[in-house]
Short mmCIF file of C-alpha atoms in Angstrom, two decimals:
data_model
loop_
_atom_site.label_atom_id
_atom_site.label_comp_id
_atom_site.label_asym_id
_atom_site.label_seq_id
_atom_site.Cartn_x
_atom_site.Cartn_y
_atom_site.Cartn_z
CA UNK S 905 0.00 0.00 0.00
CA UNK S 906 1.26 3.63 -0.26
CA UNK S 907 0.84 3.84 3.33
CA UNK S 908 3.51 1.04 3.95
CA UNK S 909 5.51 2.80 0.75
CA UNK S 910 5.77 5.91 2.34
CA UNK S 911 6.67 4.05 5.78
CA UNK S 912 9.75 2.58 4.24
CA UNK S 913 11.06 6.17 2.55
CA UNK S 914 10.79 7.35 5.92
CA UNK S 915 12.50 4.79 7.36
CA UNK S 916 15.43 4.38 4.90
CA UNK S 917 15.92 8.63 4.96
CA UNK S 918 16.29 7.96 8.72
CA UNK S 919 18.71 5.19 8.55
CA UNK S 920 21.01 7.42 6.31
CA UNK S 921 20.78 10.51 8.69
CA UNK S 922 22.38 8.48 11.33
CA UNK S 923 24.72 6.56 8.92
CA UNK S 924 25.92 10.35 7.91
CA UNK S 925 25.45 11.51 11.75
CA UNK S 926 28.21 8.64 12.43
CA UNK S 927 30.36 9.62 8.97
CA UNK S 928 30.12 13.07 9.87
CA UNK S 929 32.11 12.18 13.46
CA UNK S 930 34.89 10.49 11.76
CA UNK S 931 35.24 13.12 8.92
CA UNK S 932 39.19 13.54 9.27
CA UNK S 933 39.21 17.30 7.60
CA UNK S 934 36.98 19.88 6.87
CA UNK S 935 36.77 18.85 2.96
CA UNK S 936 35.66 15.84 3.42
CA UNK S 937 33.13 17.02 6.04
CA UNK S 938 31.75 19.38 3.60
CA UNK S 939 31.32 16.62 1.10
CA UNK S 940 29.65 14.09 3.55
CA UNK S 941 27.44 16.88 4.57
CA UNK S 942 26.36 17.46 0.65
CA UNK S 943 26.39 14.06 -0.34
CA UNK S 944 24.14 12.83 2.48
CA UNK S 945 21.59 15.82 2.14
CA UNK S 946 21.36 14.82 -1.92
CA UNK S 947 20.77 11.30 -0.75
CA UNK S 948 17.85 11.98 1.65
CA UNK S 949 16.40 14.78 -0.40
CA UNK S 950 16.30 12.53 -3.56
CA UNK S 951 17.62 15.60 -5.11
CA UNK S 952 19.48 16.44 -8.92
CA UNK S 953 22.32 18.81 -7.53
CA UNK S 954 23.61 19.94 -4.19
CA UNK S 955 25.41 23.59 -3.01
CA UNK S 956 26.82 24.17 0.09
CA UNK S 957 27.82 27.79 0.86
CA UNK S 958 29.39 29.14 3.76
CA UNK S 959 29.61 32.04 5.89
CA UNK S 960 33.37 33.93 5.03
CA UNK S 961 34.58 36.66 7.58
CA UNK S 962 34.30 39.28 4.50
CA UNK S 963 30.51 38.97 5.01
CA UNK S 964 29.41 37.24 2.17
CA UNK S 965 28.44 33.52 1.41
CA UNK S 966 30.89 31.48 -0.40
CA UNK S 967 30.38 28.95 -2.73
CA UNK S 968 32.15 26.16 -0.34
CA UNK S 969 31.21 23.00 -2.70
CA UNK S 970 28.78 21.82 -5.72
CA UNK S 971 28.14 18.23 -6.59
CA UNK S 972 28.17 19.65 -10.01
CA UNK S 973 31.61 18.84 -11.76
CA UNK S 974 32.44 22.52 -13.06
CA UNK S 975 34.44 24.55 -11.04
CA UNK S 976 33.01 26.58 -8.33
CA UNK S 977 31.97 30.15 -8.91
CA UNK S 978 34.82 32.47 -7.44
CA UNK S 979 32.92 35.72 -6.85
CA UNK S 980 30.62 35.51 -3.19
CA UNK S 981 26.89 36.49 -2.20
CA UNK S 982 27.13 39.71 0.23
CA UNK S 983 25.31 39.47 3.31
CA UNK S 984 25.37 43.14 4.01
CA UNK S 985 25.25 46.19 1.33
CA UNK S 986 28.93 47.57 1.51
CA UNK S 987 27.67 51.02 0.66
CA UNK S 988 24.21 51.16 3.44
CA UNK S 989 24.92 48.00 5.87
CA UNK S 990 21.59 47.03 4.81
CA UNK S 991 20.88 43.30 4.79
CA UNK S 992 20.64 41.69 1.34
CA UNK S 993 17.74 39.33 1.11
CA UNK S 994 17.70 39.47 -2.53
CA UNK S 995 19.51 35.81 -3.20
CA UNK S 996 17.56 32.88 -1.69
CA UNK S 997 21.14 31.71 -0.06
CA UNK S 998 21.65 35.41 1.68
CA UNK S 999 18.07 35.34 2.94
CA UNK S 1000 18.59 32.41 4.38
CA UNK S 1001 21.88 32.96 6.06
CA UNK S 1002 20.64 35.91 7.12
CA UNK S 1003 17.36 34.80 8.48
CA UNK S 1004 18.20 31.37 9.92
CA UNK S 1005 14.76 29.83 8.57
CA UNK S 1006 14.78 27.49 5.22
CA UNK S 1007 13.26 28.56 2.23
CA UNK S 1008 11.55 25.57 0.47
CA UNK S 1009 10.50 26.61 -3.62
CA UNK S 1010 7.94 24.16 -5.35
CA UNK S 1011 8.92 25.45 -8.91
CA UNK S 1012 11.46 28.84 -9.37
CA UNK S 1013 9.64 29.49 -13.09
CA UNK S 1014 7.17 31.40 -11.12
CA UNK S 1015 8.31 32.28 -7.71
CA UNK S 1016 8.94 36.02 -7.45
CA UNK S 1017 9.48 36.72 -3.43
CA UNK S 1018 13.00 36.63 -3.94
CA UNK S 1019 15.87 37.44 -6.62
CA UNK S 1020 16.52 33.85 -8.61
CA UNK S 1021 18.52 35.07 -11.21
CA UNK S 1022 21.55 33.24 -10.10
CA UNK S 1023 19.64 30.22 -9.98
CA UNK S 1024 18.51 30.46 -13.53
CA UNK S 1025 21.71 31.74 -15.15
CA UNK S 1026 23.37 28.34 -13.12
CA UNK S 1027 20.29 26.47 -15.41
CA UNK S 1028 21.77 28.17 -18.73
CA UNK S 1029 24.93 27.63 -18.12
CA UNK S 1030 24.70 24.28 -16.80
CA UNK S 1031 22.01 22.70 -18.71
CA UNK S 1032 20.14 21.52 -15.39
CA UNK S 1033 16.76 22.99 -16.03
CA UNK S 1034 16.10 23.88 -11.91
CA UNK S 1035 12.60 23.97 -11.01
CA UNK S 1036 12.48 22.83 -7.12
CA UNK S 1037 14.72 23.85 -4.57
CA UNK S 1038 15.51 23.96 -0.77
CA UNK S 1039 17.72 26.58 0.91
CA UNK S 1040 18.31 24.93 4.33
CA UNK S 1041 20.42 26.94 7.08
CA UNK S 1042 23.83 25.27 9.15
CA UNK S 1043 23.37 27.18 12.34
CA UNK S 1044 25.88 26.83 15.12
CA UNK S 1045 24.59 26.28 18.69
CA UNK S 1046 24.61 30.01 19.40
CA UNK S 1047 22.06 30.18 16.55
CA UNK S 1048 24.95 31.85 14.06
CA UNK S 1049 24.38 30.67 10.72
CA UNK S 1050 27.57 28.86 9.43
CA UNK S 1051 26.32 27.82 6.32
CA UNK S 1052 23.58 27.30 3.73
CA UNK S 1053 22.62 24.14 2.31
CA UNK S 1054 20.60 24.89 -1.38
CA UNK S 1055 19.28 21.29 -2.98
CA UNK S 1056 17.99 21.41 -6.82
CA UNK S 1057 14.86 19.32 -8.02
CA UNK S 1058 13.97 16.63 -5.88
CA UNK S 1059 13.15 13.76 -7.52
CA UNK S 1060 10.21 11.40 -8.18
CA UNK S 1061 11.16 7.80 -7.48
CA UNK S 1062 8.60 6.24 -10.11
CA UNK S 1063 9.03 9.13 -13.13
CA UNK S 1064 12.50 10.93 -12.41
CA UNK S 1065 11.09 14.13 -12.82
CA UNK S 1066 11.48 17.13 -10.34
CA UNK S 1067 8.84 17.94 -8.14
CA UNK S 1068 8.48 20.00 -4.82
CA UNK S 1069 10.18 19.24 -1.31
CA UNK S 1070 7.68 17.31 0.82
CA UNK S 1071 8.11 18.43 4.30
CA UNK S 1072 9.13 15.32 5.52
CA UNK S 1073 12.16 15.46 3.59
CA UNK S 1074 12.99 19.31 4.74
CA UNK S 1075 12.64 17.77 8.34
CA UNK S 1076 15.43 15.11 7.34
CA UNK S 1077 17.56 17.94 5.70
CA UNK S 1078 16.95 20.35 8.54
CA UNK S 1079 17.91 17.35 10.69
CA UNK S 1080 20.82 16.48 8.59
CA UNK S 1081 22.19 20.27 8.60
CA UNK S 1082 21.76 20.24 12.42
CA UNK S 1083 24.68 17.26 12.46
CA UNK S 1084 26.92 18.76 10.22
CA UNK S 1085 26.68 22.22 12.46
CA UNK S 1086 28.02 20.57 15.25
CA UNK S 1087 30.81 18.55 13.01
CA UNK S 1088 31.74 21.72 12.07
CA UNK S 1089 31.79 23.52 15.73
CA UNK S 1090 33.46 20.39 16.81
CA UNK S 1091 36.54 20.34 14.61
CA UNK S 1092 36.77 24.14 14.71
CA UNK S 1093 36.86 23.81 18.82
CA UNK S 1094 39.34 20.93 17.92
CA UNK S 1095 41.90 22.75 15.50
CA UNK S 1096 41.78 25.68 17.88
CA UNK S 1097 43.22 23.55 20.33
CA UNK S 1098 45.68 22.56 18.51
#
């Protein structure tokens, strides 16, 4: 039954968030926590393509790692307006950093509460026609956001085409980010004592 379908998704997306909880402890560096961190949120969120950005002290987001092959994009998202201070919510990523909360988009060809040219000039460029996302927050335990997660076009398991972000699978992801935001505290606490 769909019931019992939908019983065994949940179950297997729970059994990988504490396979990657327990990868995520034994990450060695902070590369290949990054990637565990991406990897494992693709896998849970059925999802095309995977971005990780994080938090730089210049006060911008930087691209930190793509499961896309091409290279990353040098130039970073500013938090703040260098000329006003003003926060920029204009990029899903920013709004998110800046706002803590994720930001779950059913289809971007006709969502207009935010600025998603980025995310269509990425589709050009990249051929990956994006039309679901989820921008999901790493915050720290002091509630500082460290990161942002952004997943493209979850998948359907019977068709392969993208549809929306249920919100059982943002809970995983959330759940997921919440892991890797401690990894990342952790080793940070651990190189400083170093």
């Amino acid at each position: 039954s769909a019931m019992t379908k939908g019983l065994g998704e949940a179950r297997a997306k729970l059994a990988r968030l504490v396979d990657n909880g327990i990868a995520l402890g034994r990450a060695q560096t902070r590369e290949l926590l990054l990637r565990r961190t991406l990897e494992g949120a693709r896998e849970i969120a059925r999802c095309q393509a995977a971005t990780l950005f994080l938090v730089s002290d210049r006060d911008t987001l930087a691209f930190g790692l793509r499961t896309q092959t091409d290279p990353l994009p040098m130039h970073e998202l500013p938090l703040h307006d260098p000329l006003t201070g003003e926060p920029c919510h204009s990029y899903v990523a920013t709004h998110v950093a800046l706002t803590g909360k994720s930001v779950v988009i059913d289809d971007v060809r006709t969502y207009t509460a935010l600025d998603l040219s980025g995310t269509r000039r990425f589709s050009e460029a990249s051929g990956l026609q994006v039309v679901s996302m989820l921008n999901v927050p790493l915050r720290a335990d002091d509630g500082q956001v460290m990161g942002v997660m952004q997943l493209l076009n979850c998948l359907d398991t019977a068709t392969g085409e993208p549809i929306p972000f249920d919100s059982e699978t943002v809970g995983f992801v959330e759940a997921l980010a919440a892991q890797a935001a401690v990894a990342f505290e952790n080793k940070n606490l651990l190189e400083a004592q170093l």
